[in-house]
CSV table of C-alpha atoms and ligand atoms in Angstrom, one decimal:
chain,number,residue,atom,x,y,z
A,10,MET,CA,-90.6,253.5,79.1
A,11,PRO,CA,-90.1,251.2,81.2
A,12,THR,CA,-90.6,248.0,80.5
A,13,THR,CA,-93.6,245.8,81.7
A,14,LYS,CA,-93.9,242.3,82.4
A,15,LYS,CA,-97.4,240.1,83.3
A,16,ILE,CA,-97.2,237.6,86.5
A,17,LEU,CA,-99.4,235.6,86.9
A,18,ILE,CA,-100.3,234.8,90.8
A,19,LEU,CA,-101.4,231.6,91.9
A,20,PRO,CA,-101.7,231.3,95.3
A,21,GLY,CA,-103.4,227.8,95.9
A,22,ASP,CA,-104.0,225.8,99.1
A,23,GLY,CA,-103.2,226.3,102.6
A,24,ILE,CA,-100.6,229.0,103.6
A,25,GLY,CA,-100.0,229.8,99.5
A,26,PRO,CA,-102.8,232.7,100.0
A,27,GLU,CA,-101.3,234.2,103.3
A,28,VAL,CA,-97.5,234.0,102.3
A,29,MET,CA,-98.3,235.4,98.7
A,30,ARG,CA,-100.3,238.6,100.5
A,31,GLN,CA,-96.5,239.6,101.7
A,32,VAL,CA,-95.2,238.8,98.7
A,33,ARG,CA,-97.7,240.4,97.0
A,34,ARG,CA,-96.6,243.8,99.0
A,35,VAL,CA,-92.9,243.7,97.8
A,36,ILE,CA,-94.0,243.1,94.2
A,37,ASP,CA,-96.2,246.2,94.4
A,38,TRP,CA,-93.0,247.6,96.2
A,39,PHE,CA,-90.8,247.1,93.3
A,40,ASP,CA,-93.7,247.7,90.5
A,41,LYS,CA,-93.8,251.9,92.6
A,42,PHE,CA,-90.0,251.9,92.5
A,43,GLY,CA,-88.1,249.7,89.9
A,44,ASP,CA,-87.6,249.8,87.0
A,45,ILE,CA,-89.8,247.1,85.6
A,46,ARG,CA,-93.9,248.1,85.9
A,47,PHE,CA,-95.6,244.6,86.7
A,48,GLU,CA,-98.8,243.7,85.8
A,49,VAL,CA,-100.7,240.8,88.2
A,50,THR,CA,-103.4,238.9,88.1
A,51,GLU,CA,-104.5,235.9,90.4
A,52,GLY,CA,-105.8,232.8,89.5
A,53,LEU,CA,-107.1,229.6,91.1
A,54,VAL,CA,-105.0,226.3,91.1
A,55,GLY,CA,-105.1,223.2,93.3
A,56,GLY,CA,-108.2,222.7,95.9
A,57,ALA,CA,-109.2,226.3,95.5
A,58,SER,CA,-109.7,225.5,91.7
A,59,ILE,CA,-111.5,221.9,92.7
A,60,ASP,CA,-113.5,223.9,95.0
A,61,ALA,CA,-114.4,226.8,92.9
A,62,HIS,CA,-114.4,224.9,89.5
A,63,ASP,CA,-114.9,221.0,90.3
A,64,THR,CA,-110.8,220.7,88.7
A,65,PRO,CA,-107.3,221.7,89.8
A,66,LEU,CA,-106.7,223.7,86.3
A,67,THR,CA,-109.0,225.5,84.4
A,68,ASP,CA,-108.3,225.7,80.6
A,69,ALA,CA,-108.6,229.4,81.3
A,70,THR,CA,-106.1,229.5,83.9
A,71,MET,CA,-103.8,227.2,81.9
A,72,ALA,CA,-103.7,229.8,78.8
A,73,ALA,CA,-103.7,232.5,81.4
A,74,ALA,CA,-99.9,230.7,82.6
A,75,LEU,CA,-98.9,230.4,78.4
A,76,GLU,CA,-99.8,234.0,78.3
A,77,SER,CA,-98.1,235.5,81.6
A,78,ASP,CA,-93.8,236.7,81.3
A,79,ALA,CA,-93.6,234.2,84.5
A,80,VAL,CA,-95.7,233.0,87.2
A,81,LEU,CA,-95.4,233.1,91.0
A,82,LEU,CA,-97.3,229.9,92.8
A,83,GLY,CA,-98.1,229.5,96.4
A,84,ALA,CA,-98.7,225.6,97.1
A,85,VAL,CA,-101.4,223.4,96.8
A,86,GLY,CA,-103.3,220.2,98.5
A,87,GLY,CA,-104.4,219.2,102.0
A,88,PRO,CA,-106.9,216.7,103.4
A,89,LYS,CA,-109.6,217.4,102.1
A,90,TRP,CA,-108.9,217.0,99.0
A,91,ASP,CA,-106.7,213.7,99.3
A,92,ALA,CA,-109.5,210.6,98.9
A,93,LEU,CA,-110.4,212.6,95.2
A,94,PRO,CA,-109.3,210.1,92.3
A,95,PHE,CA,-106.1,210.7,91.1
A,96,ALA,CA,-107.0,212.5,88.0
A,97,LYS,CA,-108.5,215.4,89.7
A,98,LYS,CA,-106.5,216.3,93.1
A,99,PRO,CA,-104.5,219.4,93.7
A,100,GLU,CA,-101.1,218.0,92.4
A,101,ARG,CA,-102.5,217.6,89.0
A,102,GLY,CA,-102.8,221.4,88.4
A,103,LEU,CA,-99.1,221.7,89.3
A,104,LEU,CA,-98.4,218.9,87.1
A,105,ARG,CA,-100.5,219.7,84.0
A,106,LEU,CA,-98.8,223.6,84.1
A,107,ARG,CA,-95.5,222.1,84.9
A,108,LYS,CA,-95.4,220.0,81.6
A,109,ASP,CA,-98.1,222.1,79.9
A,110,MET,CA,-96.0,224.9,79.5
A,111,GLY,CA,-92.6,222.8,78.9
A,112,LEU,CA,-90.7,223.7,82.6
A,113,PHE,CA,-88.6,220.7,82.5
A,114,ALA,CA,-85.4,221.9,84.8
A,115,ASN,CA,-86.6,222.8,88.1
A,116,LEU,CA,-83.6,224.9,89.8
A,117,ARG,CA,-83.9,223.9,93.6
A,118,PRO,CA,-81.3,226.1,95.4
A,119,ALA,CA,-80.6,224.6,99.2
A,120,LEU,CA,-78.4,228.1,100.5
A,121,VAL,CA,-78.3,228.1,104.6
A,122,PHE,CA,-77.9,232.1,105.8
A,123,ASP,CA,-75.3,232.8,108.1
A,124,ALA,CA,-78.1,233.7,110.8
A,125,LEU,CA,-80.4,230.6,111.1
A,126,ALA,CA,-77.0,228.2,110.7
A,127,GLU,CA,-77.8,226.5,113.8
A,128,ALA,CA,-81.2,225.8,113.0
A,129,SER,CA,-80.3,222.9,111.0
A,130,THR,CA,-80.8,219.4,112.1
A,131,LEU,CA,-76.9,218.4,111.1
A,132,LYS,CA,-73.5,219.9,112.9
A,133,THR,CA,-73.5,223.9,112.1
A,134,GLU,CA,-70.6,223.3,110.8
A,135,LEU,CA,-71.4,221.0,108.2
A,136,VAL,CA,-74.0,223.6,106.7
A,137,ARG,CA,-72.6,227.1,107.3
A,138,GLY,CA,-71.9,228.9,104.3
A,139,LEU,CA,-74.1,226.0,102.2
A,140,ASP,CA,-75.2,227.0,99.1
A,141,ILE,CA,-76.2,224.2,96.6
A,142,MET,CA,-77.9,224.3,93.6
A,143,ILE,CA,-80.2,221.4,92.6
A,144,VAL,CA,-81.3,220.9,88.8
A,145,ARG,CA,-84.6,218.2,89.0
A,146,GLU,CA,-85.6,217.0,85.2
A,147,LEU,CA,-89.0,217.7,85.9
A,148,THR,CA,-91.4,217.1,83.0
A,149,GLY,CA,-89.9,213.6,82.3
A,150,GLY,CA,-89.2,209.9,84.0
A,151,VAL,CA,-91.3,207.8,85.9
A,152,TYR,CA,-94.4,211.3,86.6
A,153,PHE,CA,-95.0,211.3,82.6
A,154,GLY,CA,-94.0,208.0,81.6
A,155,GLU,CA,-95.9,205.6,79.3
A,156,PRO,CA,-97.2,202.7,80.4
A,157,ARG,CA,-99.2,204.1,84.2
A,158,GLY,CA,-102.1,202.7,85.7
A,159,ILE,CA,-103.5,200.5,88.0
A,160,GLU,CA,-104.6,196.9,86.9
A,161,LYS,CA,-106.5,194.2,87.4
A,162,LEU,CA,-105.0,190.8,86.9
A,163,PRO,CA,-107.0,187.7,85.6
A,164,ASP,CA,-106.8,186.2,89.9
A,165,GLY,CA,-108.1,189.2,90.7
A,166,SER,CA,-105.2,191.1,92.1
A,167,ARG,CA,-104.0,194.3,90.8
A,168,ARG,CA,-100.7,195.6,89.5
A,169,GLY,CA,-99.0,199.4,89.3
A,170,VAL,CA,-96.9,200.1,86.6
A,171,ASN,CA,-94.9,203.8,86.6
A,172,THR,CA,-92.4,204.1,84.0
A,173,GLN,CA,-88.9,205.9,83.8
A,174,VAL,CA,-87.9,207.0,80.6
A,175,TYR,CA,-85.7,209.3,79.1
A,176,THR,CA,-84.5,210.8,75.9
A,177,THR,CA,-81.3,211.3,74.7
A,178,GLU,CA,-83.0,215.8,74.1
A,179,GLU,CA,-84.2,215.2,77.7
A,180,ILE,CA,-81.3,214.5,79.3
A,181,ARG,CA,-78.7,216.8,77.4
A,182,ARG,CA,-81.1,220.5,77.3
A,183,VAL,CA,-81.3,219.9,81.4
A,184,ALA,CA,-77.8,219.4,81.5
A,185,ARG,CA,-77.1,222.0,79.6
A,186,VAL,CA,-79.0,224.4,82.8
A,187,ALA,CA,-76.5,222.6,84.7
A,188,PHE,CA,-73.7,223.5,83.3
A,189,ASP,CA,-74.6,227.3,82.2
A,190,LEU,CA,-74.9,227.5,86.1
A,191,ALA,CA,-72.1,226.1,87.2
A,192,ARG,CA,-70.1,228.4,85.4
A,193,LYS,CA,-71.6,231.4,87.2
A,194,ARG,CA,-70.7,229.5,90.1
A,195,GLY,CA,-68.0,226.9,91.5
A,196,ARG,CA,-67.7,225.1,87.9
A,197,ARG,CA,-68.8,221.9,89.4
A,198,VAL,CA,-71.2,219.5,88.9
A,199,THR,CA,-73.0,216.1,90.0
A,200,SER,CA,-74.1,214.0,87.7
A,201,VAL,CA,-76.9,211.9,89.9
A,202,GLU,CA,-78.2,208.5,89.0
A,203,LYS,CA,-78.7,204.9,88.8
A,204,SER,CA,-76.6,203.5,86.3
A,205,ASN,CA,-75.7,200.6,88.6
A,206,VAL,CA,-79.4,199.1,87.8
A,207,MET,CA,-81.6,201.5,85.2
A,208,GLU,CA,-80.6,201.2,81.8
A,209,SER,CA,-82.2,204.9,81.9
A,210,GLY,CA,-79.4,206.3,84.3
A,211,LEU,CA,-77.0,204.6,81.9
A,212,LEU,CA,-78.1,206.5,78.8
A,213,TRP,CA,-78.3,209.5,81.6
A,214,ARG,CA,-74.6,209.3,82.6
A,215,GLU,CA,-73.2,208.9,79.4
A,216,GLU,CA,-75.6,211.8,77.5
A,217,VAL,CA,-74.7,214.2,80.5
A,218,THR,CA,-70.5,213.2,79.9
A,219,TYR,CA,-71.0,213.4,76.3
A,220,VAL,CA,-72.3,217.6,76.4
A,221,ARG,CA,-69.3,218.5,79.0
A,222,ASP,CA,-66.9,217.0,77.0
A,223,LYS,CA,-68.6,218.7,73.3
A,224,GLU,CA,-69.6,221.9,75.2
A,225,TYR,CA,-68.3,222.2,78.6
A,226,PRO,CA,-64.6,221.4,79.2
A,227,ASP,CA,-64.2,223.9,81.3
A,228,ILE,CA,-66.3,222.3,83.9
A,229,GLU,CA,-65.6,219.6,86.3
A,230,LEU,CA,-68.2,216.6,86.1
A,231,ALA,CA,-68.3,213.8,88.3
A,232,HIS,CA,-70.7,211.0,88.5
A,233,MET,CA,-72.3,209.5,91.7
A,234,TYR,CA,-75.2,206.5,92.1
A,235,ALA,CA,-78.4,208.2,93.9
A,236,ASP,CA,-78.6,206.8,97.3
A,237,ASN,CA,-74.8,207.0,97.5
A,238,CYS,CA,-76.0,210.9,97.2
A,239,ALA,CA,-78.5,210.8,99.6
A,240,MET,CA,-75.8,209.7,101.8
A,241,GLN,CA,-73.1,212.1,101.2
A,242,LEU,CA,-75.6,215.2,100.9
A,243,VAL,CA,-75.9,214.5,105.3
A,244,ARG,CA,-72.0,213.1,105.5
A,245,ASN,CA,-71.1,216.3,103.8
A,246,PRO,CA,-73.0,218.3,101.7
A,247,LYS,CA,-70.6,221.3,101.4
A,248,GLN,CA,-68.7,218.7,98.9
A,249,PHE,CA,-71.2,219.4,95.7
A,250,ASP,CA,-71.6,223.0,93.6
A,251,VAL,CA,-74.4,221.9,91.4
A,252,ILE,CA,-76.6,218.6,91.1
A,253,VAL,CA,-77.5,217.6,88.5
A,254,THR,CA,-80.5,214.4,88.5
A,255,ASP,CA,-83.8,213.0,87.8
A,256,ASN,CA,-87.3,214.5,88.2
A,257,LEU,CA,-88.0,211.1,90.8
A,258,PHE,CA,-84.0,211.8,92.7
A,259,GLY,CA,-84.2,215.0,92.4
A,260,ASP,CA,-87.9,215.0,94.4
A,261,VAL,CA,-86.9,213.4,96.9
A,262,LEU,CA,-82.9,214.5,97.3
A,263,SER,CA,-84.2,218.4,97.1
A,264,ASP,CA,-86.1,217.6,99.8
A,265,CYS,CA,-83.1,216.1,101.9
A,266,ALA,CA,-80.9,219.2,101.0
A,267,ALA,CA,-83.8,221.2,102.0
A,268,MET,CA,-84.1,219.9,105.0
A,269,LEU,CA,-79.9,220.5,105.7
A,270,THR,CA,-80.6,224.4,105.8
A,271,GLY,CA,-82.9,223.8,108.5
A,272,SER,CA,-85.6,226.0,107.0
A,273,LEU,CA,-87.7,224.7,104.4
A,274,GLY,CA,-89.4,227.7,104.8
A,275,VAL,CA,-87.2,230.1,103.3
A,276,LEU,CA,-86.4,228.1,100.5
A,277,PRO,CA,-87.5,229.2,96.9
A,278,SER,CA,-87.6,227.2,93.6
A,279,ALA,CA,-87.8,228.7,89.8
A,280,SER,CA,-89.1,225.7,87.1
A,281,LEU,CA,-87.9,227.3,83.1
A,282,GLY,CA,-88.8,225.8,79.7
A,283,ALA,CA,-86.5,225.7,77.1
A,284,ALA,CA,-84.8,229.4,75.6
A,285,ASP,CA,-87.5,230.9,72.4
A,286,ARG,CA,-85.3,233.1,69.9
A,287,GLN,CA,-85.9,236.2,72.4
A,288,GLY,CA,-83.8,234.1,75.0
A,289,ARG,CA,-86.8,234.0,76.8
A,290,ARG,CA,-88.4,231.2,79.0
A,291,LYS,CA,-91.4,229.7,80.5
A,292,ALA,CA,-91.0,230.2,84.2
A,293,LEU,CA,-92.6,228.8,87.1
A,294,TYR,CA,-91.5,230.3,90.5
A,295,GLU,CA,-92.8,228.5,94.0
A,296,PRO,CA,-91.6,228.0,97.6
A,297,VAL,CA,-90.3,224.7,98.1
A,298,HIS,CA,-92.7,224.3,100.8
A,299,GLY,CA,-96.0,222.7,100.5
A,300,SER,CA,-99.4,224.2,102.0
A,301,ALA,CA,-98.8,223.3,105.4
A,302,PRO,CA,-102.9,222.8,106.4
A,303,ASP,CA,-101.8,222.1,109.9
A,304,ILE,CA,-101.0,226.2,110.3
A,305,ALA,CA,-103.3,227.4,107.4
A,306,GLY,CA,-104.6,230.8,108.2
A,307,ARG,CA,-103.7,231.5,111.3
A,308,ASP,CA,-100.9,234.3,110.0
A,309,ILE,CA,-97.7,232.4,111.1
A,310,ALA,CA,-96.2,230.9,108.1
A,311,ASN,CA,-93.1,232.0,106.8
A,312,PRO,CA,-93.0,234.1,103.4
A,313,ILE,CA,-89.2,234.2,103.2
A,314,ALA,CA,-89.0,231.4,100.1
A,315,THR,CA,-92.2,232.6,98.4
A,316,LEU,CA,-90.3,235.6,98.4
A,317,LEU,CA,-87.3,234.7,97.4
A,318,SER,CA,-88.9,233.1,94.3
A,319,PHE,CA,-90.7,236.0,93.3
A,320,ALA,CA,-86.5,237.4,93.7
A,321,MET,CA,-85.3,234.4,91.3
A,322,MET,CA,-87.7,235.3,89.4
A,323,LEU,CA,-86.3,238.9,88.9
A,324,ARG,CA,-83.5,237.1,87.9
A,325,TYR,CA,-84.1,234.4,85.8
A,326,SER,CA,-87.0,235.9,83.9
A,327,PHE,CA,-86.5,239.6,84.0
A,328,ASP,CA,-82.7,239.7,84.1
A,329,ASP,CA,-82.7,241.9,87.3
A,330,GLY,CA,-79.8,240.8,88.9
A,331,ALA,CA,-79.6,244.4,91.1
A,332,GLY,CA,-83.3,243.7,92.6
A,333,ALA,CA,-83.3,239.9,93.5
A,334,ASP,CA,-80.2,241.3,94.9
A,335,LEU,CA,-81.9,243.3,96.9
A,336,ILE,CA,-84.5,241.5,98.6
A,337,GLU,CA,-82.3,238.6,99.7
A,338,LYS,CA,-80.1,241.5,101.4
A,339,ALA,CA,-83.2,242.6,103.3
A,340,VAL,CA,-84.0,239.0,104.0
A,341,THR,CA,-80.7,238.1,105.3
A,342,ASN,CA,-81.2,241.7,107.5
A,343,VAL,CA,-83.9,241.0,108.9
A,344,LEU,CA,-82.8,237.1,110.1
A,345,ASN,CA,-79.5,238.8,111.0
A,346,GLY,CA,-81.7,241.6,113.1
A,347,GLY,CA,-83.3,238.4,115.3
A,348,VAL,CA,-86.5,238.6,113.6
A,349,ARG,CA,-88.5,234.9,112.9
A,350,THR,CA,-91.5,233.2,112.3
A,351,ALA,CA,-92.5,230.2,114.3
A,352,ASP,CA,-90.4,227.7,112.1
A,353,ILE,CA,-87.2,229.4,112.7
A,354,MET,CA,-87.8,230.4,115.8
A,355,GLN,CA,-84.6,229.8,118.1
A,356,PRO,CA,-84.0,231.4,121.7
A,357,GLY,CA,-83.4,235.0,122.1
A,358,LYS,CA,-84.9,235.8,119.0
A,359,ALA,CA,-87.8,237.8,118.1
A,360,ARG,CA,-91.3,235.1,117.1
A,361,VAL,CA,-93.7,237.8,114.8
A,362,SER,CA,-96.4,236.9,112.5
A,363,THR,CA,-96.5,236.2,108.3
A,364,THR,CA,-97.5,239.6,108.0
A,365,VAL,CA,-94.9,241.6,110.6
A,366,MET,CA,-92.3,240.0,108.7
A,367,GLY,CA,-93.4,240.9,105.8
A,368,ASP,CA,-94.1,244.4,107.5
A,369,SER,CA,-90.1,243.8,108.2
A,370,ILE,CA,-88.7,243.2,104.7
A,371,LEU,CA,-90.8,245.6,103.7
A,372,ARG,CA,-89.4,248.5,106.8
A,373,GLU,CA,-85.8,247.0,105.0
A,374,LEU,CA,-86.5,247.5,101.5
A,375,ASP,CA,-87.3,251.1,102.3
A,376,LYS,CA,-84.1,250.9,104.3
A,377,LEU,CA,-82.1,249.7,101.4
A,378,GLY,CA,-83.4,252.3,99.7
A,379,HIS,CA,-85.1,252.4,96.2
B,419,LIG,C1,-92.3,219.0,94.6
B,419,LIG,C2,-94.1,217.9,95.3
B,419,LIG,C3,-94.5,217.8,94.0
B,419,LIG,C4,-93.5,216.9,93.6
B,419,LIG,C5,-95.8,216.9,94.2
B,419,LIG,C6,-96.4,218.0,95.0
B,419,LIG,C7,-96.8,216.4,93.0
B,419,LIG,O1,-93.3,217.1,96.1
B,419,LIG,O2,-92.0,220.3,93.7
B,419,LIG,O3,-90.7,218.5,95.3
B,419,LIG,O4,-93.5,215.1,93.7
B,419,LIG,O5,-92.8,217.2,91.8
B,420,LIG,MG1,-91.0,216.8,96.5
């Protein structure tokens, strides 16, 4: 009997729903021809949920996320909801999912497809063949640290406070994820912090070193200050294999690394929790790009990032590396064939819609075989 996996799909806002529609077709394709049966349910998150339920994530959707084998999310946010108070913003839906599912490890690959190497703003030879994995801590640090808030001072002025805080265990568990990934790649990890100015950064450096010495002596570990890392990423990005860093630096550096590829529209991500006794992790997969409200609803967005996020789901949640390879191969072939959505359009290539990109990938999947 084939196994059945429960996927919760949260298309969200902006281009989320239209790219998800194409990915849904691919999920259905795998449901039909692959070894795993998928039980898919859809829910609302972000602005879509605010409009329907006056909250960026309902308790019912949160419960559905916790019950599912994996969550696939589109994107959240848009100008329509920008003026809302902090606690009601679309982004809070995403942050609650991360926190309540315990998704402490965020995997953000920055991978350059050969066909797109020229799309980078950096010189082609600097990025051709680039393959970096950024592991960003996702449930701690300044994003969630207490105290936080804006307070009024006696003189009538105000004071804004956020707290950068990390514990031994928070650092060690995300370091282990990075070292495990490095073992399947180039066996090199760069740990990034600001231990020259922050105590939490010093602790970060010490704990990462401890884990390496104790558990991963086979992995080469380097330390780098975050500002230098930003600089090195644009100077010589291919020096990196796996980068592990905190929540805020990871947010910034992963955008920087993403742009090296010249194509935010093709980059996926995975957010993983702790492994349970069966080795299963709670997991959420989402594209690195945002909701892109300026192009939403026009059928021109690139569905590849969300599709590759589904491929990561197959690989990391369902142990289906072959299925993930198949999707990645289909995408590679379609790109090599010259098919492009607007965001990755190059001279002499065929510019297609979101839907036609979906068609092309499905046709390729049919060709590559069931
Ligand atoms: C990201 C985004 C989020 C973050 C926002 C939407 C809350 O920038 O996933 O990188 O800051 O983590
Ligand atoms: Mg970000």
